[in-house]
PDB file of C-alpha atoms and ligand atoms in Angstrom:
ATOM      1  CA  MET A   1     155.774 169.427 206.240  1.00 53.00           C
ATOM      2  CA  ARG A   2     156.566 172.067 203.686  1.00 58.00           C
ATOM      3  CA  THR A   3     160.055 172.510 202.343  1.00 56.00           C
ATOM      4  CA  VAL A   4     160.867 176.000 201.191  1.00 58.00           C
ATOM      5  CA  LEU A   5     164.107 176.775 199.410  1.00 53.00           C
ATOM      6  CA  LEU A   6     164.941 180.422 199.290  1.00 55.00           C
ATOM      7  CA  ALA A   7     167.536 181.089 196.628  1.00 49.00           C
ATOM      8  CA  ASN A   8     169.403 183.967 198.212  1.00 51.00           C
ATOM      9  CA  ALA A   9     170.451 181.967 201.281  1.00 52.00           C
ATOM     10  CA  GLY A  10     173.287 180.681 199.038  1.00 61.00           C
ATOM     11  CA  CYS A  11     176.244 179.391 201.015  1.00 76.00           C
ATOM     12  CA  MET A  12     176.367 182.205 203.504  1.00 83.00           C
ATOM     13  CA  THR A  13     176.709 181.362 207.183  1.00 89.00           C
ATOM     14  CA  THR A  14     173.975 182.168 209.657  1.00 90.00           C
ATOM     15  CA  ASP A  15     176.106 184.994 211.041  1.00 90.00           C
ATOM     16  CA  GLU A  16     176.423 186.493 207.556  1.00 89.00           C
ATOM     17  CA  LEU A  17     172.697 186.153 206.882  1.00 92.00           C
ATOM     18  CA  ALA A  18     171.653 187.386 210.303  1.00 93.00           C
ATOM     19  CA  PRO A  19     174.527 189.207 212.070  1.00 94.00           C
ATOM     20  CA  PRO A  20     174.766 188.377 215.797  1.00 94.00           C
ATOM     21  CA  ALA A  21     173.041 190.832 218.109  1.00 95.00           C
ATOM     22  CA  GLU A  22     176.272 191.752 219.907  1.00 92.00           C
ATOM     23  CA  VAL A  23     177.924 192.668 216.592  1.00 90.00           C
ATOM     24  CA  VAL A  24     174.980 194.862 215.591  1.00 91.00           C
ATOM     25  CA  ILE A  25     174.645 196.431 219.038  1.00 89.00           C
ATOM     26  CA  GLY A  26     178.405 197.022 219.270  1.00 86.00           C
ATOM     27  CA  GLY A  27     178.487 198.512 215.773  1.00 84.00           C
ATOM     28  CA  LEU A  28     175.548 200.810 216.437  1.00 84.00           C
ATOM     29  CA  SER A  29     176.955 201.982 219.752  1.00 78.00           C
ATOM     30  CA  SER A  30     180.344 202.851 218.258  1.00 74.00           C
ATOM     31  CA  SER A  31     179.215 204.189 214.889  1.00 62.00           C
ATOM     32  CA  SER A  32     179.246 207.837 213.909  1.00 57.00           C
ATOM     33  CA  SER A  33     175.457 207.726 213.757  1.00 55.00           C
ATOM     34  CA  ALA A  34     175.757 207.492 217.597  1.00 58.00           C
ATOM     35  CA  THR A  35     172.646 205.438 218.138  1.00 66.00           C
ATOM     36  CA  VAL A  36     171.706 205.414 221.802  1.00 74.00           C
ATOM     37  CA  LEU A  37     170.560 201.956 222.861  1.00 83.00           C
ATOM     38  CA  CYS A  38     169.264 201.406 226.361  1.00 88.00           C
ATOM     39  CA  ASP A  39     169.434 197.973 228.042  1.00 88.00           C
ATOM     40  CA  GLU A  40     165.836 197.238 227.057  1.00 90.00           C
ATOM     41  CA  ASP A  41     166.634 197.912 223.400  1.00 91.00           C
ATOM     42  CA  ARG A  42     169.653 195.611 223.587  1.00 93.00           C
ATOM     43  CA  ALA A  43     167.648 192.822 225.209  1.00 95.00           C
ATOM     44  CA  GLU A  44     164.866 193.166 222.638  1.00 96.00           C
ATOM     45  CA  ILE A  45     167.331 193.098 219.724  1.00 96.00           C
ATOM     46  CA  ALA A  46     169.071 190.020 221.186  1.00 97.00           C
ATOM     47  CA  HIS A  47     165.722 188.271 221.718  1.00 97.00           C
ATOM     48  CA  GLY A  48     164.660 189.175 218.178  1.00 98.00           C
ATOM     49  CA  ARG A  49     167.863 187.725 216.744  1.00 97.00           C
ATOM     50  CA  PHE A  50     167.375 184.540 218.745  1.00 97.00           C
ATOM     51  CA  LEU A  51     163.823 184.164 217.374  1.00 98.00           C
ATOM     52  CA  TYR A  52     165.066 185.020 213.878  1.00 98.00           C
ATOM     53  CA  ILE A  53     167.604 182.184 213.734  1.00 96.00           C
ATOM     54  CA  THR A  54     165.416 179.638 215.555  1.00 96.00           C
ATOM     55  CA  GLU A  55     161.642 180.050 215.113  1.00 97.00           C
ATOM     56  CA  CYS A  56     161.904 181.940 211.839  1.00 96.00           C
ATOM     57  CA  ALA A  57     164.106 179.176 210.463  1.00 94.00           C
ATOM     58  CA  ALA A  58     161.621 176.428 211.313  1.00 95.00           C
ATOM     59  CA  CYS A  59     160.329 176.248 207.722  1.00 95.00           C
ATOM     60  CA  HIS A  60     163.155 177.783 205.694  1.00 93.00           C
ATOM     61  CA  ALA A  61     166.761 178.882 206.114  1.00 91.00           C
ATOM     62  CA  PRO A  62     167.048 182.321 207.688  1.00 91.00           C
ATOM     63  CA  GLU A  63     166.735 184.923 204.977  1.00 90.00           C
ATOM     64  CA  ARG A  64     169.552 187.461 204.651  1.00 93.00           C
ATOM     65  CA  VAL A  65     168.226 190.389 206.677  1.00 95.00           C
ATOM     66  CA  LEU A  66     169.673 192.997 204.316  1.00 93.00           C
ATOM     67  CA  ALA A  67     168.181 191.261 201.270  1.00 93.00           C
ATOM     68  CA  HIS A  68     164.929 193.124 201.973  1.00 94.00           C
ATOM     69  CA  THR A  69     164.368 196.829 202.613  1.00 94.00           C
ATOM     70  CA  MET A  70     162.558 197.866 205.795  1.00 95.00           C
ATOM     71  CA  ASN A  71     159.510 198.655 203.657  1.00 96.00           C
ATOM     72  CA  ALA A  72     159.565 195.100 202.347  1.00 97.00           C
ATOM     73  CA  TRP A  73     160.075 193.726 205.859  1.00 97.00           C
ATOM     74  CA  ASP A  74     157.028 195.617 207.087  1.00 97.00           C
ATOM     75  CA  ASP A  75     155.045 193.670 204.514  1.00 97.00           C
ATOM     76  CA  ILE A  76     156.803 190.346 205.173  1.00 97.00           C
ATOM     77  CA  LEU A  77     156.978 190.361 208.969  1.00 98.00           C
ATOM     78  CA  PRO A  78     153.274 190.479 209.809  1.00 97.00           C
ATOM     79  CA  ARG A  79     152.701 187.481 207.486  1.00 97.00           C
ATOM     80  CA  MET A  80     155.662 185.516 208.816  1.00 98.00           C
ATOM     81  CA  ALA A  81     154.863 186.369 212.441  1.00 98.00           C
ATOM     82  CA  LYS A  82     151.504 184.756 211.819  1.00 97.00           C
ATOM     83  CA  GLU A  83     153.278 181.696 210.372  1.00 97.00           C
ATOM     84  CA  SER A  84     155.359 181.552 213.551  1.00 97.00           C
ATOM     85  CA  LYS A  85     152.328 182.168 215.789  1.00 97.00           C
ATOM     86  CA  PHE A  86     154.279 184.986 217.449  1.00 98.00           C
ATOM     87  CA  SER A  87     152.873 187.214 220.176  1.00 98.00           C
ATOM     88  CA  ASP A  88     152.913 190.981 219.579  1.00 97.00           C
ATOM     89  CA  ALA A  89     156.028 191.200 221.789  1.00 97.00           C
ATOM     90  CA  GLU A  90     157.836 188.508 219.798  1.00 98.00           C
ATOM     91  CA  THR A  91     156.881 190.192 216.522  1.00 98.00           C
ATOM     92  CA  ALA A  92     158.144 193.516 217.859  1.00 97.00           C
ATOM     93  CA  ALA A  93     161.423 191.906 218.973  1.00 98.00           C
ATOM     94  CA  VAL A  94     162.078 190.449 215.506  1.00 98.00           C
ATOM     95  CA  ARG A  95     161.268 193.802 213.924  1.00 97.00           C
ATOM     96  CA  ALA A  96     163.610 195.568 216.371  1.00 97.00           C
ATOM     97  CA  TYR A  97     166.411 193.164 215.377  1.00 97.00           C
ATOM     98  CA  VAL A  98     165.757 193.560 211.632  1.00 97.00           C
ATOM     99  CA  ALA A  99     165.586 197.357 211.963  1.00 95.00           C
ATOM    100  CA  ALA A 100     168.824 197.416 214.004  1.00 94.00           C
ATOM    101  CA  VAL A 101     170.597 195.370 211.303  1.00 94.00           C
ATOM    102  CA  HIS A 102     169.426 197.893 208.726  1.00 93.00           C
ATOM    103  CA  ARG A 103     170.709 200.843 210.744  1.00 90.00           C
ATOM    104  CA  TRP A 104     173.964 198.974 211.348  1.00 88.00           C
ATOM    105  CA  GLY A 105     174.250 197.887 207.694  1.00 82.00           C
ATOM    106  CA  ASP A 106     173.794 201.432 206.435  1.00 72.00           C
ATOM    107  CA  PRO A 107     177.080 202.408 204.735  1.00 63.00           C
ATOM    108  CA  ARG A 108     176.829 205.768 206.465  1.00 62.00           C
ATOM    109  CA  ALA A 109     177.345 203.967 209.789  1.00 59.00           C
ATOM    110  CA  GLY A 110     180.991 203.744 208.722  1.00 56.00           C
ATOM    111  CA  HIS A 111     181.791 200.077 209.145  1.00 53.00           C
ATOM    112  CA  THR A 112     181.664 196.972 207.004  1.00 51.00           C
ATOM    113  CA  THR A 113     178.812 194.511 206.875  1.00 49.00           C
ATOM    114  CA  PRO A 114     179.548 190.773 206.548  1.00 50.00           C
ATOM    115  CA  ASP A 115     178.504 190.908 202.895  1.00 48.00           C
ATOM    116  CA  GLY A 116     180.832 193.751 202.054  1.00 43.00           C
TER     117      GLY A 116
HETATM  118  C1  LIG B 201     155.285 177.843 209.163  1.00 85.17           C
HETATM  119  C2  LIG B 201     156.378 178.047 208.238  1.00 85.17           C
HETATM  120  C3  LIG B 201     157.096 179.389 208.263  1.00 85.17           C
HETATM  121  C4  LIG B 201     157.601 180.076 209.340  1.00 85.17           C
HETATM  122  C5  LIG B 201     157.580 179.689 210.811  1.00 85.17           C
HETATM  123  C6  LIG B 201     158.229 181.288 208.811  1.00 85.17           C
HETATM  124  N1  LIG B 201     158.131 181.306 207.452  1.00 85.17           N
HETATM  125 FE1  LIG B 201     158.944 182.695 206.203  1.00 85.17          FE
HETATM  126  N2  LIG B 201     158.111 181.765 204.604  1.00 85.17           N
HETATM  127  C7  LIG B 201     157.346 180.618 204.629  1.00 85.17           C
HETATM  128  C8  LIG B 201     156.861 180.305 203.295  1.00 85.17           C
HETATM  129  C9  LIG B 201     155.957 179.126 202.938  1.00 85.17           C
HETATM  130  C10 LIG B 201     157.386 181.316 202.441  1.00 85.17           C
HETATM  131  C11 LIG B 201     157.204 181.485 200.926  1.00 85.17           C
HETATM  132  C12 LIG B 201     155.793 181.852 200.535  1.00 85.17           C
HETATM  133  C13 LIG B 201     155.227 183.055 201.223  1.00 85.17           C
HETATM  134  O1  LIG B 201     155.758 184.167 201.033  1.00 85.17           O
HETATM  135  O2  LIG B 201     154.256 182.895 201.993  1.00 85.17           O
HETATM  136  C14 LIG B 201     158.179 182.186 203.288  1.00 85.17           C
HETATM  137  C15 LIG B 201     158.863 183.286 202.826  1.00 85.17           C
HETATM  138  C16 LIG B 201     159.657 184.139 203.582  1.00 85.17           C
HETATM  139  C17 LIG B 201     160.414 185.260 203.067  1.00 85.17           C
HETATM  140  C18 LIG B 201     160.547 185.647 201.588  1.00 85.17           C
HETATM  141  C19 LIG B 201     159.787 186.888 201.263  1.00 85.17           C
HETATM  142  C20 LIG B 201     158.313 186.696 201.057  1.00 85.17           C
HETATM  143  O3  LIG B 201     157.603 187.709 201.167  1.00 85.17           O
HETATM  144  O4  LIG B 201     157.859 185.606 200.776  1.00 85.17           O
HETATM  145  C21 LIG B 201     161.003 185.858 204.137  1.00 85.17           C
HETATM  146  C22 LIG B 201     161.919 187.071 204.122  1.00 85.17           C
HETATM  147  C23 LIG B 201     160.608 185.113 205.330  1.00 85.17           C
HETATM  148  N3  LIG B 201     159.808 184.079 204.972  1.00 85.17           N
HETATM  149  C24 LIG B 201     161.011 185.439 206.607  1.00 85.17           C
HETATM  150  C25 LIG B 201     160.519 184.809 207.757  1.00 85.17           C
HETATM  151  C26 LIG B 201     160.701 185.306 209.116  1.00 85.17           C
HETATM  152  C27 LIG B 201     161.495 186.531 209.499  1.00 85.17           C
HETATM  153  C28 LIG B 201     160.076 184.442 209.945  1.00 85.17           C
HETATM  154  C29 LIG B 201     159.898 184.569 211.454  1.00 85.17           C
HETATM  155  C30 LIG B 201     159.133 185.718 211.917  1.00 85.17           C
HETATM  156  C31 LIG B 201     159.494 183.362 209.115  1.00 85.17           C
HETATM  157  N4  LIG B 201     159.763 183.652 207.795  1.00 85.17           N
HETATM  158  C32 LIG B 201     158.826 182.273 209.590  1.00 85.17           C
HETATM  159  C33 LIG B 201     157.104 179.853 205.760  1.00 85.17           C
HETATM  160  C34 LIG B 201     157.437 180.184 207.071  1.00 85.17           C
END
């Protein structure tokens, strides 16, 4: 059993580290960027968030999603999906969630993220 302490988890709550899918989906749907999300997108984002706070937190606390750029995530996720023994669909769901948080967390989306 490996214990991994990731410094930037700090004392933030899970919802601050990994905003709930409904918050992200609601924010994207109402933002000026007018992202169109179909039901399949919503379900995939929600599934990805579920995996993120459960399976992805099996070895370490969930990392703050916005602590890494999408470029960094595209390096991290394939490695961590392997750690989690994720299927391609599960990997894609986590990426969809992480990407949605980044679109939602973009200041241009016109609303406030949990970390300010
Ligand atoms: C089997 C244990 C394990 C699982 C499951 C796991 N991780 Fe990790 N994770 C690690 C270890 C060990 C490190 C630190 C060393 C490294 O980078 O390999 C780490 C580091 C990280 C980092 C820091 C950045 C980096 O490149 O090291 C992030 C972000 C991360 N994990 C996200 C995730 C996500 C998202 C998932 C789910 C897809 C996940 N982890 C699942 C063990 C795990």
